Backbone as numpy.savetxt, mean C-alpha at the origin, in Angstrom:
# Nx Ny Nz CAx CAy CAz Cx Cy Cz
-9.36 7.12 -9.91 -9.45 6.38 -8.58 -10.06 4.98 -9.12
-9.50 3.97 -8.50 -9.94 2.67 -8.81 -11.30 2.40 -8.16
-12.13 1.67 -8.89 -13.39 1.28 -8.22 -13.21 0.04 -7.46
-14.40 -0.31 -6.86 -14.27 -1.61 -6.03 -14.08 -2.79 -6.99
-13.38 -3.85 -6.56 -13.35 -5.03 -7.36 -14.62 -5.84 -7.16
-15.12 -6.51 -8.12 -16.40 -7.14 -8.00 -16.29 -8.21 -6.68
-15.22 -8.75 -6.54 -15.15 -9.76 -5.44 -15.15 -9.22 -4.13
-15.12 -7.81 -4.02 -14.96 -7.19 -2.72 -16.26 -7.09 -2.06
-17.38 -7.10 -2.91 -18.72 -6.99 -2.44 -19.08 -8.28 -1.62
-18.61 -9.47 -2.23 -18.81 -10.68 -1.49 -18.22 -10.64 -0.20
-18.97 -11.18 0.81 -18.54 -11.13 2.26 -17.47 -12.21 2.32
-16.18 -11.90 2.56 -15.27 -12.99 2.79 -15.18 -13.39 4.31
-14.75 -14.53 4.48 -14.79 -15.04 5.93 -13.86 -14.27 6.67
-14.14 -13.93 7.95 -13.37 -13.12 8.82 -12.08 -14.04 9.14
-10.98 -13.51 8.98 -9.71 -14.33 9.33 -9.25 -13.87 10.66
-9.10 -14.94 11.56 -8.48 -14.57 12.85 -7.02 -14.89 12.86
-6.18 -14.25 13.77 -4.79 -14.62 13.76 -4.53 -16.04 14.13
-3.45 -16.46 13.84 -3.01 -17.84 14.24 -1.63 -17.64 14.97
-1.18 -18.82 15.32 0.22 -18.81 16.04 1.13 -18.02 14.93
2.01 -17.31 15.48 3.00 -16.65 14.74 2.46 -15.51 13.83
1.24 -15.08 14.10 0.63 -13.88 13.51 0.14 -12.88 14.51
-0.04 -11.69 14.09 -0.48 -10.70 15.00 -1.21 -9.63 14.33
-2.17 -8.99 14.90 -2.89 -7.80 14.40 -2.09 -6.60 14.54
-2.13 -5.72 13.71 -1.34 -4.55 13.77 -2.06 -3.39 13.10
-1.66 -2.10 13.34 -2.25 -0.93 12.79 -1.06 -0.23 12.16
-1.39 0.22 10.90 -0.31 0.93 10.06 -0.07 2.23 10.67
1.17 2.51 10.86 1.57 3.78 11.47 2.04 4.72 10.15
2.73 4.17 9.28 3.34 4.97 8.37 3.67 4.17 7.08
3.29 4.67 5.99 3.71 4.01 4.70 5.18 4.45 4.34
5.93 3.44 3.92 7.40 3.83 3.67 7.73 3.67 2.23
6.78 3.28 1.47 7.06 3.13 0.02 7.86 1.88 -0.19
8.03 1.52 -1.52 8.78 0.29 -1.79 8.12 -1.03 -1.18
6.83 -1.03 -1.00 6.38 -2.22 -0.41 6.59 -2.42 1.03
6.88 -1.33 1.77 7.15 -1.46 3.18 6.33 -0.54 4.00
6.03 -0.84 5.21 5.29 0.01 6.07 5.69 -0.17 7.55
5.48 0.91 8.39 5.77 0.65 9.74 4.33 0.44 10.47
4.25 -0.63 11.26 3.11 -0.87 11.94 3.31 -1.08 13.46
2.28 -0.73 14.24 2.30 -1.01 15.71 1.53 -2.29 15.82
2.02 -3.32 16.19 1.43 -4.55 16.42 0.78 -4.61 17.72
-0.32 -5.16 17.91 -1.18 -5.22 19.20 -0.58 -5.96 20.32
0.64 -6.60 19.99 1.42 -7.12 21.21 2.35 -6.10 21.70
2.23 -4.93 21.21 2.99 -3.80 21.67 4.34 -3.48 21.18
4.76 -4.25 19.98 6.00 -4.07 19.33 5.80 -3.41 17.96
6.63 -2.37 17.76 6.46 -1.61 16.51 7.43 -2.50 15.43
6.77 -2.83 14.36 7.51 -3.50 13.39 7.61 -2.94 11.94
8.75 -3.20 11.27 8.75 -2.94 9.83 8.19 -4.08 9.07
7.23 -3.83 8.35 6.37 -4.80 7.60 6.61 -4.75 6.09
6.59 -5.90 5.55 6.88 -5.99 4.14 5.67 -6.46 3.46
5.07 -5.74 2.44 3.87 -6.10 1.79 4.23 -7.08 0.61
3.64 -8.30 0.52 4.05 -9.16 -0.41 3.47 -8.71 -1.76
4.01 -9.29 -2.85 3.63 -8.81 -4.13 2.28 -8.86 -4.53
1.60 -9.98 -4.10 0.17 -10.20 -4.47 -0.66 -9.06 -3.98
-0.46 -8.72 -2.71 -1.28 -7.68 -2.02 -0.91 -6.35 -2.65
0.43 -6.17 -2.81 0.91 -4.86 -3.41 0.26 -4.30 -4.55
-0.14 -5.27 -5.48 -0.79 -4.90 -6.75 -2.28 -4.73 -6.58
-2.86 -5.39 -5.63 -4.26 -5.38 -5.51 -4.89 -4.50 -4.42
-4.24 -4.50 -3.28 -4.71 -3.85 -2.12 -4.16 -2.53 -1.73
-4.94 -1.48 -1.71 -4.45 -0.35 -1.23 -4.34 -0.25 0.35
-3.14 0.06 0.87 -3.00 0.00 2.36 -2.79 1.50 2.73
-3.47 1.82 3.66 -3.34 3.24 4.10 -2.87 3.28 5.60
-2.43 4.50 5.98 -2.15 4.71 7.36 -3.43 4.44 8.22
-3.05 3.86 9.45 -4.24 3.48 10.35 -5.05 2.30 9.95
-4.84 1.64 8.76 -5.52 0.55 8.52 -5.23 -0.65 9.53
-6.09 -1.59 9.65 -5.80 -2.76 10.52 -5.39 -3.87 9.51
-4.31 -4.51 9.93 -3.69 -5.57 9.05 -3.34 -6.76 9.90
-3.12 -7.94 9.24 -2.68 -9.14 9.86 -1.28 -9.33 9.42
-0.31 -9.54 10.24 1.07 -9.78 9.87 1.55 -11.09 10.29
2.41 -11.60 9.66 3.20 -12.78 10.03 4.45 -12.48 10.63
4.71 -13.08 11.83 5.94 -12.62 12.44 7.14 -13.46 12.03
8.24 -12.99 12.10 9.43 -13.91 11.73 10.18 -14.32 13.00
10.44 -15.57 13.10 11.07 -16.18 14.26 12.32 -15.43 14.49
13.03 -15.24 13.34 14.52 -14.85 13.47 14.69 -13.33 13.51
13.62 -12.59 13.29 13.67 -11.06 13.36 12.45 -10.54 13.95
12.51 -10.27 15.31 11.18 -9.84 15.94 10.80 -8.46 15.43
11.67 -7.65 14.90 11.36 -6.30 14.55 10.70 -6.20 13.09
10.58 -7.34 12.46 10.14 -7.28 11.03 9.01 -8.22 10.91
8.10 -8.00 10.05 6.97 -8.92 9.79 6.47 -8.84 8.40
5.68 -9.68 7.97 5.11 -9.74 6.65 3.66 -9.41 6.71
3.12 -8.58 5.97 1.65 -8.27 5.81 1.00 -9.47 5.07
0.08 -10.06 5.79 -0.78 -11.17 5.24 -1.97 -10.69 4.55
-2.81 -9.85 5.27 -3.95 -9.23 4.67 -4.28 -7.97 5.30
-5.06 -7.20 4.73 -5.72 -5.95 5.22 -7.11 -6.09 5.46
-7.54 -5.87 6.63 -9.01 -5.88 7.07 -9.64 -4.67 6.60
-10.86 -4.79 6.12 -11.73 -3.56 5.81 -12.30 -3.03 7.04
-13.06 -1.95 7.04 -13.59 -1.38 8.22 -14.49 -2.37 8.89
-15.45 -2.92 8.22 -16.30 -3.83 8.76 -15.69 -4.93 9.45
-14.58 -5.49 8.92 -14.00 -6.70 9.48 -13.22 -6.23 10.66
-12.64 -5.05 10.69 -11.86 -4.47 11.86 -12.91 -4.33 12.99
-14.09 -3.79 12.67 -15.13 -3.68 13.67 -15.56 -4.97 14.29
-15.68 -5.95 13.47 -15.97 -7.33 13.86 -14.95 -7.84 14.82
-13.63 -7.69 14.42 -12.56 -8.15 15.41 -12.57 -7.56 16.67
-13.03 -6.25 16.72 -12.87 -5.57 17.91 -14.15 -6.07 18.74
-15.19 -6.39 18.07 -16.35 -6.75 18.77 -16.11 -8.32 19.28
-15.35 -9.06 18.63 -14.91 -10.34 19.23 -13.97 -10.28 20.29
-13.45 -9.01 20.56 -12.39 -8.91 21.65 -10.91 -9.17 21.05
-10.89 -9.35 19.70 -9.52 -9.66 19.19 -8.62 -8.53 19.11
-9.31 -7.27 18.95 -8.42 -6.03 18.97 -8.75 -5.34 20.21
-7.70 -4.55 20.83 -7.99 -3.92 22.04 -9.09 -2.78 21.83
-9.69 -2.40 22.93 -10.72 -1.31 22.90 -10.22 -0.04 22.29
-8.90 0.32 22.58 -8.31 1.54 22.20 -8.05 1.68 20.65
-8.09 0.51 20.07 -7.73 0.50 18.61 -8.82 1.39 17.90
-8.29 2.39 17.18 -9.05 3.22 16.46 -9.19 2.69 15.02
-10.39 2.57 14.50 -10.61 1.97 13.18 -11.10 3.10 12.20
-10.50 2.95 11.06 -10.88 3.88 10.05 -12.47 3.71 9.72
-13.16 4.64 9.81 -14.60 4.53 9.62 -14.86 4.15 8.15
-14.15 4.63 7.30 -14.37 4.41 5.77 -13.29 3.70 5.29
-13.61 2.90 4.33 -12.58 2.29 3.48 -12.15 3.13 2.38
-10.86 3.31 2.21 -10.41 4.13 1.07 -10.13 3.30 -0.04
-10.70 3.53 -1.17 -10.37 2.86 -2.29 -9.56 3.68 -3.35
-8.51 3.33 -3.81 -7.69 4.19 -4.63 -6.75 5.08 -3.70
-5.73 5.58 -4.37 -4.75 6.24 -3.61 -5.25 7.39 -2.66
-4.94 7.47 -1.48 -5.37 8.49 -0.58 -4.25 9.61 -0.62
-3.58 9.80 0.55 -2.61 10.81 0.68 -1.37 10.40 -0.18
-0.53 11.33 -0.40 0.64 11.11 -1.08 1.55 10.07 -0.53
1.41 9.89 0.89 2.24 8.97 1.50 1.93 7.52 1.26
0.64 7.45 0.63 0.29 5.88 0.36 0.76 5.60 -1.05
1.25 6.51 -1.79 1.79 6.06 -3.21 2.93 5.22 -3.06
2.95 4.13 -3.74 4.15 3.34 -3.55 5.05 3.46 -4.67
6.30 3.90 -4.67 7.25 3.87 -5.63 8.05 2.57 -5.65
7.77 1.86 -6.49 8.54 0.46 -6.55 9.88 0.68 -7.05
10.14 1.31 -8.10 11.46 1.25 -8.78 12.04 2.76 -8.69
12.31 3.19 -7.57 13.08 4.51 -7.61 14.36 4.36 -8.19
14.65 5.23 -8.98 16.08 5.35 -9.72 16.12 4.71 -10.88
15.12 3.89 -11.43 15.00 3.38 -12.71 14.53 4.37 -13.76
13.99 5.52 -13.31 13.29 6.37 -14.23 14.21 7.50 -14.90
15.49 7.49 -14.45 16.36 8.52 -15.07 16.38 8.44 -16.50
16.61 7.19 -16.96 16.88 7.19 -18.40 15.59 7.57 -19.27
14.48 7.19 -18.63 13.25 7.60 -19.34 13.10 9.07 -19.54
13.56 9.77 -18.47 13.53 11.27 -18.60 14.40 11.81 -19.68
15.64 11.18 -19.82 16.52 11.56 -20.80 15.81 11.28 -22.26
15.16 10.09 -22.42 14.61 9.82 -23.68 13.59 10.87 -23.97
12.75 11.21 -23.19 11.70 12.28 -23.24 12.44 13.61 -23.68
13.47 13.97 -22.99 14.07 15.18 -23.42 14.56 15.14 -24.82
15.26 14.04 -25.37 15.73 13.95 -26.62 14.71 13.88 -27.65
13.51 13.26 -27.36 12.48 13.09 -28.31 11.68 14.52 -28.44
11.62 15.15 -27.33 11.12 16.55 -27.41 11.96 17.38 -28.37
13.29 17.36 -28.15 14.09 18.18 -28.87 14.14 17.79 -30.50
13.94 16.43 -30.66 13.75 16.03 -32.17 12.36 16.59 -32.66
11.38 16.55 -31.93 10.05 17.05 -32.42 10.16 18.66 -32.73
10.71 19.31 -31.74 10.97 20.73 -31.93 11.83 21.03 -33.10
12.90 20.38 -33.35 13.64 20.77 -34.50 13.03 20.35 -35.76
12.16 19.31 -35.88 11.40 18.93 -37.09 10.37 20.08 -37.25
9.76 20.52 -36.20 8.73 21.59 -36.38 9.29 22.84 -36.90
10.42 23.15 -36.52 11.09 24.34 -36.98 11.56 24.22 -38.48
12.01 23.07 -38.78 12.35 22.91 -40.22 11.17 22.90 -41.10
9.94 22.52 -40.64 8.80 22.44 -41.40 8.38 23.97 -41.58
8.46 24.70 -40.45 8.12 26.10 -40.54 9.09 26.84 -41.57
10.22 26.52 -41.44 11.20 27.20 -42.40 10.86 26.89 -43.87
10.53 25.67 -44.08 10.10 25.20 -45.50 8.94 26.01 -45.98
8.00 26.13 -45.12 6.63 26.60 -45.45 6.50 28.06 -45.17
7.37 28.59 -44.35 7.35 30.01 -43.96 7.63 30.81 -45.20
């Protein structure tokens, strides 16, 4: 499990939504840097996690996130940042999030459930498996030839 980053302990400034942005709650992780979120404007959107976040920030189901809306595709959005539990509570206290918004009480660091694991390159692993198979076969045959020599 990954530990906290040093910079996470520093209080970052609370980021409020601007025009063209919306707060949302993660419904479901879809893998491949995508997730389904219920935006607090009442629209369910397919959200894309940009590369920078994808490598650094673990996003889990029911996390509160800030998304950038797309003018030309209302059903899609881009994840701008993930709020931690304290920040989400602050947003609620400021009236930025609706009362009914359930906030994860604890921040999860490191992978949580299986559904949070992101498979970036599905389908690229087949040849790796074949390589492993052939190298195992090679080792086994070397092993047996050594046994035969010394047996």
